[in-house]
Amino acid sequence: MKQKLLFASLISVLSFSAIAGEGMWLPFLLSQNEAALRKSGLRLTAKDLYDANQASLKDAVVHFGGFCTGEVVSHQGLIFTNHHCGYDAIQEHSSVNNDLLTYGFWAKNLAEEKPNPGLFVDFIRYMEDVTPLILQNIPSKLTDTEKALAIKSNIQSLIQQRESLRDLEYSVKPIYYGMQYILVASERYSDVRLVGAPPSYIGKFGSDTDNWVWPRHTGDFSVFRVYASPQGKPSAYHAENVPLHIAHPLKISISGAEENDFTMVYGFPGRTEEYLPAAGVSQAVDWLNPLRIGVRKRLLSTWDSAMRVSPEMKIAYASKYASSANAYKKWIGVNIGIKRTGALQAIAKEEAAVVHLGYEFAQNVKSINAAYEAANPLMASRELYAEVVLRGWELAGLASQLKGLTEEKVASAEFAAFLQDFYKNYNPTLDRRALQKTLAYWLVEAPHGWPSLQVPPLEKTQASALACMDGFLAHPKTSLSLYQKDPSAWWKEAQADPVMLWMTEYQSWAQTTLSTPLKPFLETISNGLPLYMRGLMQAGEGKDFYPDANSTLRLASGKVLAYSPADGVEYTTHTTLDGMMAKYIPGDYEFDIHLPLRALYAQKDFGPYAMPNGQMPVCFIASNHTSGGNSGSPAFNARGELIGINFDRVWEGTMSDYYFDERICRNVMVDIRYVLFIIDKLGGASHLIHEMELVQGHSGRTFVAPKKASKE
Ligand code: ARG
Ligand code: ASP
């Protein structure tokens, strides 16, 4: 029965009645959403948005480096993405004497644009539902393992067959827990050069304090250019490469969007879990998040107190701190939102509807829920171990990287660079201090509050972990100088290091005590979710379904919309430069504003980019359903003109990865008028503006930028 259901084509089951903010839609199925999209304000057709054979908006949207989104804004391959997406590239080109991160960078001509080995962008050529091709010939009596193998082999042959037809990159991805499969054909360009970036006081304004927060004033954008061979083909960096010609770059509207205006975001959201039963969401919210938050709170506050007193430490730990704090703050936001909106109750209602469909569905829900319940303490214990040891304790992180290496790999230039890099930003005293704090949480505080957690014995674990901090690997200078003299002697020493032995012992503890017992429960859950998904669709007939994010191209639509984050508090839709100036704290590492922007502000020198009331917009929010990976995504108005660059969500709304609630889920975008203002007036890069097509008004008539940056 289960098998038969798998083969049914689902597309006919899905109906798309109305498009609210919720949903990340597959672009090649948009014709089914067209009426609803047009009703909510879209002035284009589904084919204008996506067409495999004709020019469409999707041609100007790129997967940036595989982790963010970007959009093409000129015929010469000019690309916008976020500052935080281009951060590593900008940092790579920065040095103490030429600090592009701090002061920003604007290439004056093509020759000054900076190559970034390893960075690429993918253009999506077409997408297709290939479910029948993948699931068709699989006998129903196969075991789960056999079925997985058969699917894998079907995927491989399909890809081979497509490769023989056309020279593109192909991938096949499951959606709806493997009930359907989609094929993505894309083209990768790997000569992507840095063209410009605002200084960090703009691109990262508000830093961690303002991260995930509205009202926001971050100019989170950077500018790149895609290059191709002189024949216009993908090519690794080559001096002879030329800017990639793009037939239909985006038009950029300088008329902005107002509250209730239609918006859409086109990009590559990474991962969401919208179709878990209540017990699945509760596992994240009630078991995992509190423990993750508990560990990181101690880790981050230890790092922070060191960073505040030492400028050296500040630099060494800046990037680690930012990425660790990003997740920490998000988990807190998720829990706030889920509680505040009563999401678990809403999810439980949907679950009850599935149970009501009949015996098989009810039994399935029952066994999934029992598995979650049994898995919770083990999952939580494993997460705690992973947070403290693998993600928090830097030396153990190094040890787990070293495991599985060979002497040959250790001698490679790549490893030499990795080790240099690790030690450059590593302070053993700080690592020890943080470890003491997180160990106390792991072994004493957390199990005290959660008696069902499994942790290793306190005395022995604590003593042996701290003893690792006296080992060879915890001494950067000694370790590095031996490595530079004799990598093979270094490797011998490293393998005998206490932290390597410690890791071996505790990884095996985690395997035996946590992972092995967890396995049957996790299998029950993953085997049950496809039928649960099927039940949700059946129970919710007439409702909109969209697959969970999986790093494929999606369209989200919504509108510019205010929200109320808490009782008695109302947030409006736009922020302005006035608000940024009000946050200015001279010399502060998060809220400083350098003179050039203050001067432009004082002179109100906003060029044609100000709002009709004369204010300079900075950021705005809308009800588009986005996730991690949507950073850098183009935000469009109803005519498909670029009005902003997506970069974040509001704190209370980060729960949208589990449950989208239009009352508080908002995406945050930098207003494109601010982007143009910074490029033109602050960066003095008006030659870039002249590459772009600016439009204005409700009919999108062309705006001709003045030939010279005007100086009032
Ligand atoms: N929260 C955004 C995202 O998840 C922006 C992160 C970059 N900024 C930062 N302060 N860490 O990627
Ligand atoms: N900031 C995220 C990103 O980098 C976007 C989000 O999670 O809303 O993709």
XYZ file of C-alpha atoms and ligand atoms in Angstrom:
733
model
C 0.000 0.000 0.000
C 2.739 2.361 1.021
C 4.679 1.515 -2.112
C 1.761 2.160 -4.384
C 1.225 5.566 -2.909
C 4.826 6.427 -3.645
C 4.380 5.987 -7.341
C 1.319 8.114 -7.779
C 2.144 11.383 -9.443
C 1.520 14.021 -6.876
C 1.357 17.071 -8.960
C -2.302 16.522 -9.656
C -2.965 16.118 -5.934
C -1.538 19.517 -5.201
C -3.700 22.468 -5.764
C -2.704 26.035 -5.403
C -5.651 28.017 -4.261
C -4.313 31.260 -2.938
C -0.852 32.618 -2.456
C -0.321 34.183 0.905
C 3.168 34.903 2.211
C 3.785 31.268 2.949
C 5.532 29.050 0.445
C 8.731 28.503 -1.510
C 7.463 27.498 -4.922
C 9.198 25.474 -7.568
C 9.567 27.859 -10.499
C 8.790 25.279 -13.199
C 5.366 24.643 -11.662
C 4.418 28.301 -11.370
C 1.734 28.163 -14.036
C -0.371 26.492 -11.335
C 0.136 29.525 -9.105
C -0.313 32.102 -11.830
C -3.905 33.101 -11.123
C -3.253 33.459 -7.428
C -0.054 35.381 -8.005
C -1.782 37.771 -10.340
C -4.590 38.201 -7.881
C -2.092 39.228 -5.230
C -0.635 41.812 -7.592
C 1.872 40.201 -9.951
C 1.882 41.903 -13.352
C 3.883 39.214 -15.115
C 2.954 35.756 -16.349
C 4.343 32.505 -14.969
C 6.369 32.213 -18.174
C 7.951 35.613 -17.568
C 9.207 34.229 -14.270
C 10.375 30.852 -15.503
C 10.732 29.469 -18.973
C 13.108 26.689 -19.915
C 13.330 27.765 -23.560
C 12.681 31.502 -23.712
C 14.227 34.351 -21.767
C 12.732 34.687 -18.289
C 13.495 36.285 -14.946
C 15.159 33.113 -13.647
C 18.053 33.622 -16.084
C 19.246 36.535 -13.977
C 19.220 34.648 -10.649
C 22.345 32.703 -9.688
C 23.316 30.304 -6.937
C 26.291 32.158 -5.479
C 29.101 29.861 -4.317
C 26.532 27.196 -3.459
C 25.607 28.946 -0.192
C 23.954 32.238 -1.166
C 22.010 33.796 -4.035
C 23.011 36.546 -6.451
C 21.395 38.457 -9.332
C 22.697 39.809 -12.626
C 22.226 43.547 -13.053
C 24.051 44.389 -16.265
C 24.721 43.002 -19.728
C 28.361 42.618 -18.642
C 27.715 39.998 -15.977
C 27.618 42.370 -13.001
C 26.177 40.648 -9.925
C 24.732 41.790 -6.618
C 24.795 39.635 -3.512
C 25.132 40.289 0.227
C 28.181 41.683 1.991
C 28.058 38.677 4.329
C 28.021 36.350 1.301
C 31.058 38.047 -0.240
C 32.739 38.410 3.153
C 35.365 35.703 2.720
C 36.319 36.985 -0.707
C 36.596 40.551 0.569
C 38.628 39.344 3.544
C 40.976 37.343 1.286
C 41.936 40.544 -0.524
C 42.393 42.489 2.700
C 45.596 43.130 4.591
C 46.608 45.584 7.296
C 47.851 48.021 4.656
C 44.973 47.499 2.292
C 41.994 46.761 4.461
C 39.098 46.351 2.024
C 36.835 45.009 4.741
C 37.146 48.109 6.867
C 37.314 50.766 4.161
C 35.453 49.171 1.278
C 36.588 48.705 -2.297
C 35.503 49.886 -5.739
C 37.293 48.661 -8.852
C 37.708 51.621 -11.209
C 37.822 49.419 -14.285
C 37.768 45.757 -15.315
C 41.515 45.428 -14.758
C 41.060 46.242 -11.072
C 38.438 43.554 -10.470
C 39.816 40.838 -8.210
C 39.677 37.099 -8.990
C 38.541 34.662 -6.277
C 39.791 31.124 -6.821
C 37.182 28.596 -5.704
C 34.224 30.954 -6.032
C 31.581 30.103 -8.634
C 28.027 30.934 -9.654
C 25.486 28.510 -11.086
C 22.875 29.539 -13.648
C 19.793 27.312 -13.717
C 19.031 26.215 -17.279
C 15.988 24.086 -16.574
C 14.221 22.063 -13.878
C 11.933 19.103 -14.332
C 9.783 16.671 -12.390
C 11.470 13.301 -13.010
C 9.511 11.259 -10.444
C 8.273 8.614 -12.891
C 11.807 8.128 -14.263
C 13.232 7.612 -10.790
C 10.507 5.543 -9.119
C 8.922 3.738 -12.058
C 10.692 0.400 -12.274
C 11.244 -0.267 -8.601
C 9.623 -3.528 -7.476
C 7.408 -2.977 -4.471
C 8.845 -5.883 -2.489
C 12.306 -4.351 -2.050
C 13.656 -3.613 1.425
C 14.320 0.020 2.282
C 18.039 -0.413 1.688
C 17.488 -2.109 -1.651
C 15.048 0.565 -2.668
C 17.514 3.318 -1.800
C 20.145 1.608 -3.950
C 17.764 1.207 -6.864
C 16.794 4.881 -6.663
C 20.434 5.875 -6.565
C 21.152 3.835 -9.644
C 18.164 5.300 -11.496
C 19.393 8.767 -10.644
C 22.852 7.957 -11.954
C 21.605 6.617 -15.247
C 19.289 9.552 -15.755
C 22.144 11.960 -15.151
C 24.398 10.068 -17.543
C 21.738 10.125 -20.180
C 21.218 13.879 -19.804
C 24.949 14.494 -19.862
C 25.175 12.793 -23.213
C 22.501 15.140 -24.578
C 23.767 18.483 -23.379
C 26.869 19.672 -21.596
C 25.397 20.946 -18.324
C 25.659 20.010 -14.657
C 22.801 17.829 -13.459
C 21.504 16.920 -10.053
C 18.402 15.034 -8.947
C 16.881 15.853 -5.575
C 14.077 14.291 -3.578
C 11.169 16.423 -2.409
C 8.331 15.562 -0.026
C 10.492 12.943 1.714
C 11.259 11.131 -1.513
C 7.708 11.034 -2.834
C 8.858 13.075 -5.815
C 12.158 13.825 -7.531
C 13.251 16.911 -9.407
C 16.102 17.333 -11.831
C 18.085 20.552 -11.976
C 20.269 21.371 -14.973
C 22.682 24.201 -14.408
C 25.776 25.841 -15.776
C 28.688 26.755 -13.547
C 30.913 29.780 -14.107
C 33.983 29.775 -11.928
C 35.672 33.053 -12.743
C 33.826 35.418 -10.424
C 35.636 38.648 -9.577
C 35.140 41.133 -6.787
C 34.011 44.490 -8.154
C 33.034 46.387 -5.059
C 32.038 46.300 -1.426
C 30.948 48.975 0.999
C 33.041 49.520 4.120
C 32.081 47.242 7.026
C 30.500 50.095 8.958
C 27.846 49.975 6.214
C 27.896 46.352 5.025
C 27.927 44.963 8.561
C 26.369 47.875 10.444
C 24.927 46.699 13.764
C 26.867 43.429 13.497
C 25.754 40.793 16.006
C 23.608 43.089 18.124
C 21.348 43.898 15.176
C 21.650 40.486 13.484
C 18.205 38.836 13.019
C 16.647 42.026 14.290
C 14.213 44.572 12.984
C 14.458 47.608 12.814
C 17.640 47.119 10.823
C 20.074 49.503 9.112
C 22.604 47.208 7.448
C 23.794 47.914 3.883
C 24.381 44.197 3.399
C 25.483 44.057 -0.260
C 28.574 43.485 -2.372
C 29.233 43.494 -6.110
C 30.881 40.830 -8.268
C 31.234 40.101 -11.968
C 31.024 36.801 -13.823
C 33.685 36.196 -16.446
C 33.729 33.669 -19.271
C 36.103 32.584 -22.002
C 36.243 34.907 -25.031
C 33.774 32.466 -26.619
C 31.375 33.067 -23.714
C 31.880 29.606 -22.195
C 32.461 28.720 -18.541
C 36.140 28.899 -17.725
C 38.350 28.931 -14.654
C 40.134 32.237 -14.048
C 42.148 33.304 -17.019
C 43.623 36.706 -17.773
C 42.014 36.570 -21.222
C 38.525 35.914 -19.889
C 35.906 38.557 -20.568
C 32.756 39.653 -18.733
C 29.957 37.176 -19.416
C 27.386 38.701 -21.736
C 23.879 38.451 -20.306
C 21.007 39.076 -22.694
C 18.407 40.015 -20.067
C 19.837 41.495 -16.891
C 17.421 42.769 -14.246
C 15.941 46.207 -14.434
C 16.317 48.184 -11.243
C 13.471 50.313 -9.958
C 14.339 53.495 -8.094
C 10.717 53.971 -7.063
C 10.791 51.621 -4.064
C 7.834 49.745 -2.624
C 5.317 50.812 -0.058
C 3.339 48.985 2.569
C 1.023 46.356 1.015
C 2.835 46.417 -2.325
C 3.380 43.011 -3.929
C 6.906 41.578 -3.585
C 8.609 38.362 -4.517
C 11.983 36.838 -3.719
C 13.700 34.470 -6.102
C 16.560 32.397 -4.707
C 18.048 29.276 -3.216
C 16.733 28.550 0.310
C 18.806 25.763 1.911
C 16.742 23.682 4.302
C 13.359 23.876 5.996
C 11.214 21.329 7.857
C 7.647 22.460 7.330
C 6.011 19.032 7.441
C 7.112 17.526 10.721
C 4.515 16.305 13.186
C 4.304 18.258 16.451
C 6.708 15.877 18.186
C 9.376 16.632 15.582
C 9.149 20.380 16.053
C 8.912 19.929 19.787
C 12.141 17.941 19.721
C 13.935 20.936 18.218
C 12.199 23.539 20.350
C 11.942 21.793 23.716
C 14.963 19.499 23.700
C 17.681 20.579 21.297
C 17.463 24.365 21.188
C 17.629 24.963 24.962
C 20.784 22.852 25.224
C 22.414 24.394 22.154
C 21.612 27.819 23.542
C 22.995 26.796 26.956
C 26.355 25.734 25.531
C 26.788 28.654 23.148
C 25.839 31.213 25.742
C 28.833 30.094 27.802
C 31.144 29.760 24.829
C 30.245 33.117 23.316
C 30.391 35.058 26.560
C 33.857 33.631 27.270
C 35.071 34.619 23.804
C 33.385 38.005 24.066
C 35.064 38.970 27.322
C 38.474 38.180 25.803
C 37.670 40.008 22.566
C 36.612 43.110 24.420
C 39.971 43.568 26.114
C 42.328 42.424 23.352
C 42.293 43.841 19.832
C 44.335 40.830 18.715
C 41.768 38.436 20.066
C 39.051 40.548 18.497
C 40.483 39.935 15.033
C 41.358 36.277 15.605
C 37.898 35.341 16.860
C 35.726 37.776 14.846
C 34.657 35.350 12.149
C 34.200 32.338 14.472
C 32.250 34.480 16.860
C 29.977 35.834 14.127
C 29.030 32.443 12.736
C 28.551 30.827 16.136
C 26.500 33.781 17.372
C 24.376 33.739 14.207
C 23.022 30.252 14.962
C 22.778 30.923 18.706
C 20.635 33.965 18.202
C 18.508 32.226 15.605
C 17.648 29.324 17.938
C 16.497 31.776 20.583
C 14.322 33.529 17.996
C 12.823 30.251 16.788
C 11.755 29.340 20.302
C 10.298 32.781 20.972
C 8.260 32.673 17.756
C 6.988 29.119 18.189
C 5.825 29.882 21.727
C 4.357 33.234 20.875
C 2.255 32.058 17.962
C 1.168 28.771 19.514
C 2.680 27.012 16.498
C 2.912 23.647 18.224
C -0.829 23.629 18.801
C -1.464 24.560 15.182
C 0.828 21.773 14.012
C -0.880 19.323 16.382
C -4.191 20.221 14.736
C -2.847 19.337 11.310
C -1.511 16.127 12.777
C -4.918 15.267 14.212
C -6.438 15.685 10.763
C -3.981 13.124 9.415
C -4.840 10.724 12.226
C -8.501 11.075 11.282
C -7.852 9.868 7.746
C -7.872 6.264 8.871
C -6.162 3.392 10.580
C -2.963 3.260 8.563
C -2.334 6.981 8.944
C -3.157 6.889 12.653
C -0.821 3.950 13.292
C 1.934 5.690 11.401
C 1.568 8.871 13.476
C 1.542 6.788 16.613
C 4.764 5.010 15.782
C 6.503 8.222 14.663
C 5.516 9.919 17.897
C 6.660 6.998 20.018
C 9.990 7.057 18.199
C 10.400 10.788 18.807
C 9.652 10.334 22.457
C 12.177 7.543 22.821
C 14.748 9.447 20.774
C 14.485 12.804 22.564
C 16.899 12.227 25.475
C 19.384 10.480 23.202
C 19.185 13.173 20.533
C 19.593 15.831 23.199
C 22.586 14.034 24.731
C 24.207 13.663 21.345
C 23.594 17.301 20.462
C 25.094 18.394 23.752
C 28.210 16.323 23.089
C 28.465 17.711 19.548
C 27.994 21.312 20.683
C 30.544 21.123 23.484
C 33.160 18.933 21.872
C 32.911 19.082 18.098
C 31.652 22.625 17.619
C 32.732 24.427 20.786
C 36.115 23.018 21.763
C 38.462 24.243 19.068
C 41.269 21.788 19.791
C 38.882 18.855 19.524
C 37.625 20.367 16.277
C 41.216 20.255 15.008
C 41.573 16.662 16.222
C 38.477 15.553 14.348
C 39.856 17.199 11.185
C 43.109 15.286 11.648
C 41.407 11.932 12.021
C 41.455 10.003 8.812
C 44.327 12.015 7.301
C 47.357 10.271 5.878
C 51.009 11.247 6.103
C 50.857 12.179 2.444
C 47.876 14.514 2.909
C 49.535 16.067 5.944
C 52.547 16.995 3.805
C 50.403 18.733 1.150
C 50.367 22.481 0.578
C 46.648 22.456 1.219
C 47.076 21.009 4.695
C 49.947 23.399 5.441
C 47.619 26.297 4.662
C 44.852 24.780 6.783
C 47.124 24.343 9.816
C 48.568 27.853 9.482
C 45.088 29.223 9.306
C 43.898 27.274 12.311
C 46.723 28.459 14.526
C 46.620 32.016 13.246
C 43.202 32.397 14.838
C 43.695 30.093 17.798
C 44.324 31.009 21.419
C 44.790 27.974 23.708
C 44.266 29.971 26.894
C 40.908 31.120 25.647
C 40.029 27.643 24.361
C 40.794 26.210 27.816
C 38.716 28.857 29.563
C 35.771 28.257 27.244
C 36.145 24.496 27.626
C 35.939 24.766 31.412
C 32.687 26.668 31.101
C 31.089 24.367 28.533
C 32.265 21.202 30.304
C 30.618 22.398 33.487
C 27.412 22.869 31.525
C 27.679 19.501 29.750
C 28.574 17.396 32.762
C 26.999 19.213 35.705
C 24.430 21.886 34.970
C 22.532 20.400 32.026
C 22.079 16.841 33.369
C 21.027 18.367 36.671
C 18.120 20.112 34.962
C 17.414 17.232 32.553
C 17.860 14.008 34.481
C 17.268 11.845 31.406
C 20.404 13.045 29.617
C 23.274 10.633 29.025
C 26.670 12.123 29.817
C 30.042 10.470 30.493
C 31.421 10.394 34.058
C 32.188 13.868 35.361
C 35.557 13.560 37.128
C 37.330 11.492 34.525
C 35.977 13.386 31.525
C 36.722 16.783 32.920
C 40.238 15.879 34.029
C 41.137 14.142 30.798
C 39.709 16.905 28.597
C 41.560 19.642 30.441
C 44.750 17.589 30.356
C 44.574 17.719 26.543
C 45.182 21.426 26.845
C 48.722 20.666 28.048
C 49.489 18.585 24.947
C 51.644 19.338 21.942
C 48.802 20.360 19.621
C 47.655 22.986 22.120
C 50.960 24.838 21.696
C 50.727 26.727 18.415
C 54.367 27.831 18.197
C 55.893 24.434 19.030
C 53.468 22.616 16.823
C 53.850 24.897 13.812
C 57.618 25.061 13.957
C 57.907 21.273 14.069
C 55.452 21.048 11.177
C 57.492 23.489 9.116
C 60.705 21.569 9.814
C 59.386 18.049 9.413
C 55.737 17.300 8.592
C 56.215 13.593 9.104
C 57.699 14.024 12.605
C 54.831 16.439 13.310
C 52.285 13.870 12.190
C 53.775 11.227 14.516
C 53.647 13.638 17.419
C 50.107 14.726 16.544
C 48.747 11.198 16.388
C 49.998 10.497 19.892
C 48.609 13.776 21.235
C 46.250 13.447 24.212
C 43.445 15.206 22.332
C 43.602 12.642 19.523
C 43.368 9.808 22.017
C 40.619 11.614 23.897
C 38.610 12.010 20.722
C 38.953 8.338 19.849
C 37.669 7.333 23.259
C 34.761 9.754 23.374
C 33.660 9.306 19.805
C 33.357 5.658 20.542
C 31.456 6.491 23.751
C 29.053 8.640 21.723
C 28.659 5.915 19.142
C 27.881 3.145 21.624
C 25.842 5.127 24.133
C 24.005 7.480 21.812
C 24.134 6.853 18.067
C 23.655 3.089 18.040
C 20.608 3.092 20.345
C 19.207 6.045 18.362
C 19.350 4.289 15.023
C 16.096 2.288 15.143
C 14.116 5.335 16.287
C 15.540 7.548 13.576
C 14.712 4.884 11.015
C 11.137 4.633 12.221
C 10.827 8.383 11.881
C 12.343 8.628 8.417
C 10.342 5.670 7.166
C 7.132 7.144 8.546
C 7.476 10.704 7.285
C 6.592 10.028 3.614
C 3.225 8.566 4.612
C 2.707 11.387 7.081
C 3.395 13.881 4.290
C 0.928 12.044 2.096
C -1.609 12.324 4.898
C -1.077 16.052 5.239
C -1.780 16.463 1.527
C -4.828 14.298 1.647
C -6.216 15.986 4.756
C -5.434 19.426 3.444
C -6.878 18.990 -0.030
C -7.370 22.383 -1.592
C -4.511 23.801 0.450
C -1.191 24.961 -0.926
C 1.742 22.611 -0.668
C 5.297 23.396 -1.580
C 8.331 21.200 -0.972
C 10.740 21.907 1.853
C 13.752 23.985 0.872
C 16.622 21.888 -0.503
C 18.941 24.480 -2.088
C 16.989 24.487 -5.348
C 15.610 27.618 -6.969
C 12.349 28.847 -5.424
C 10.018 31.774 -5.705
C 8.389 33.254 -2.616
C 5.758 35.939 -2.886
C 4.285 38.259 -0.325
C 3.883 41.912 0.370
C 5.603 44.738 2.150
C 4.036 44.374 5.560
C 4.384 45.766 9.072
C 4.166 43.453 12.088
C 3.869 43.371 15.821
C 6.745 41.524 17.527
C 5.210 41.659 21.001
C 2.151 42.853 22.796
C 1.932 46.624 22.543
C 4.725 46.954 19.972
C 4.227 47.800 16.283
C 7.032 47.791 13.731
C 6.795 49.751 10.476
C 8.038 48.559 7.080
C 10.990 50.808 6.225
C 14.080 52.140 7.938
C 15.987 55.215 6.855
C 19.382 56.831 7.107
C 17.947 59.035 9.875
C 17.467 55.890 11.945
C 20.973 54.681 11.171
C 22.411 57.993 12.331
C 20.380 57.699 15.523
C 22.188 54.397 16.227
C 25.626 55.954 15.632
C 28.097 55.339 18.484
C 31.498 56.900 17.686
C 34.316 54.350 17.819
C 32.001 51.420 18.602
C 32.820 48.238 16.717
C 29.217 47.626 15.767
C 27.662 51.067 15.460
C 30.428 53.393 14.313
C 29.788 55.431 11.153
C 32.756 56.951 9.330
C 32.901 60.525 8.125
C 32.133 60.029 4.403
C 28.617 58.738 5.064
C 27.983 61.271 7.829
C 29.022 64.031 5.433
C 26.715 62.823 2.635
C 23.948 62.611 5.206
C 24.586 66.093 6.519
C 24.455 67.495 2.975
C 21.407 65.352 2.134
C 23.354 64.421 -0.967
C 21.161 61.491 -2.002
C 21.081 62.013 -5.772
C 17.989 60.525 -7.430
C 17.763 57.737 -4.863
C 15.835 59.372 -2.021
C 12.191 58.618 -1.227
C 9.635 61.219 -2.358
C 9.725 62.739 1.135
C 13.470 63.318 0.815
C 14.539 60.610 3.240
C 17.086 57.961 2.284
C 15.620 54.440 2.685
C 17.918 51.714 4.077
C 16.029 48.458 4.698
C 12.481 47.122 4.442
C 10.529 44.008 5.384
C 7.931 41.864 3.635
C 6.073 38.605 4.128
C 8.120 36.529 1.695
C 8.911 33.028 2.935
C 12.715 32.772 2.899
C 15.433 30.813 4.655
C 19.196 30.488 5.007
C 20.604 30.502 1.471
C 18.151 33.183 0.368
C 20.771 35.715 1.366
C 21.598 37.845 -1.640
C 18.314 36.986 -3.361
C 16.682 39.593 -5.573
C 13.487 41.119 -4.217
C 11.149 42.181 -7.011
C 8.120 44.387 -7.411
C 5.032 43.290 -9.377
C 6.757 44.000 -12.708
C 9.823 41.950 -11.839
C 12.038 44.998 -11.313
C 14.681 44.768 -8.628
C 13.709 46.713 -5.492
C 15.932 45.121 -2.848
C 18.438 42.454 -1.871
C 17.252 39.929 0.699
C 19.632 39.291 3.619
C 17.844 38.233 6.797
C 14.637 37.533 8.676
C 13.167 39.148 11.765
C 14.005 37.427 15.022
C 10.527 36.319 16.054
C 9.954 34.992 12.540
C 12.917 32.618 12.216
C 10.439 29.903 13.178
C 9.385 29.984 9.516
C 11.830 27.106 8.936
C 9.264 24.935 10.780
C 6.049 26.845 10.497
C 5.300 30.024 8.588
C 3.001 32.390 10.441
C 2.168 35.472 8.445
C 1.589 37.463 11.612
C 5.281 37.605 12.479
C 7.351 36.001 9.711
C 9.156 38.677 7.710
C 12.181 38.711 5.458
C 14.564 41.666 5.623
C 15.945 43.350 2.504
C 18.316 46.208 1.860
C 16.524 48.810 -0.270
C 18.060 48.930 -3.750
C 17.962 52.737 -3.669
C 20.376 52.657 -0.717
C 22.608 50.200 -2.600
C 22.732 52.545 -5.616
C 23.311 55.575 -3.400
C 26.281 53.885 -1.683
C 27.797 52.713 -4.987
C 27.320 56.069 -6.658
C 27.765 58.706 -3.980
C 29.924 57.010 -1.371
C 31.888 54.680 -3.639
C 32.152 57.162 -6.512
C 31.559 54.185 -8.829
C 29.012 55.835 -11.119
C 30.495 53.855 -14.041
C 28.818 50.795 -12.487
C 25.492 52.611 -12.289
C 25.781 53.423 -16.001
C 26.052 49.707 -16.739
C 22.649 49.125 -15.149
C 19.181 49.896 -16.405
C 17.320 52.018 -13.866
C 13.578 52.456 -14.197
C 11.003 54.444 -12.289
C 7.290 54.895 -11.761
C 4.405 52.489 -12.103
C 5.033 51.962 -15.774
C 8.703 51.251 -15.264
C 9.943 53.957 -17.643
C 13.677 54.205 -18.080
C 15.518 56.559 -15.798
C 18.635 58.043 -17.315
C 21.323 58.436 -14.711
C 23.291 61.675 -14.960
C 26.578 61.031 -16.762
C 28.694 62.368 -13.912
C 28.177 61.814 -10.199
C 26.754 65.241 -9.345
C 28.438 67.233 -6.638
C 26.009 69.648 -5.067
N 21.418 36.380 9.981
C 21.873 36.456 8.624
C 22.074 35.055 8.049
O 21.679 34.085 8.643
C 23.088 37.322 8.487
C 24.330 36.807 9.097
C 25.553 37.660 8.879
N 25.739 38.646 9.930
C 26.271 38.384 11.177
N 26.347 39.348 12.057
N 26.693 37.205 11.543
O 22.972 34.703 7.339
N 20.872 35.394 6.602
C 20.407 34.199 5.917
C 21.365 33.765 4.819
O 22.543 33.988 4.896
C 19.022 34.395 5.402
C 17.996 33.940 6.384
O 18.263 32.989 7.140
O 16.911 34.519 6.367
O 21.004 33.089 3.880
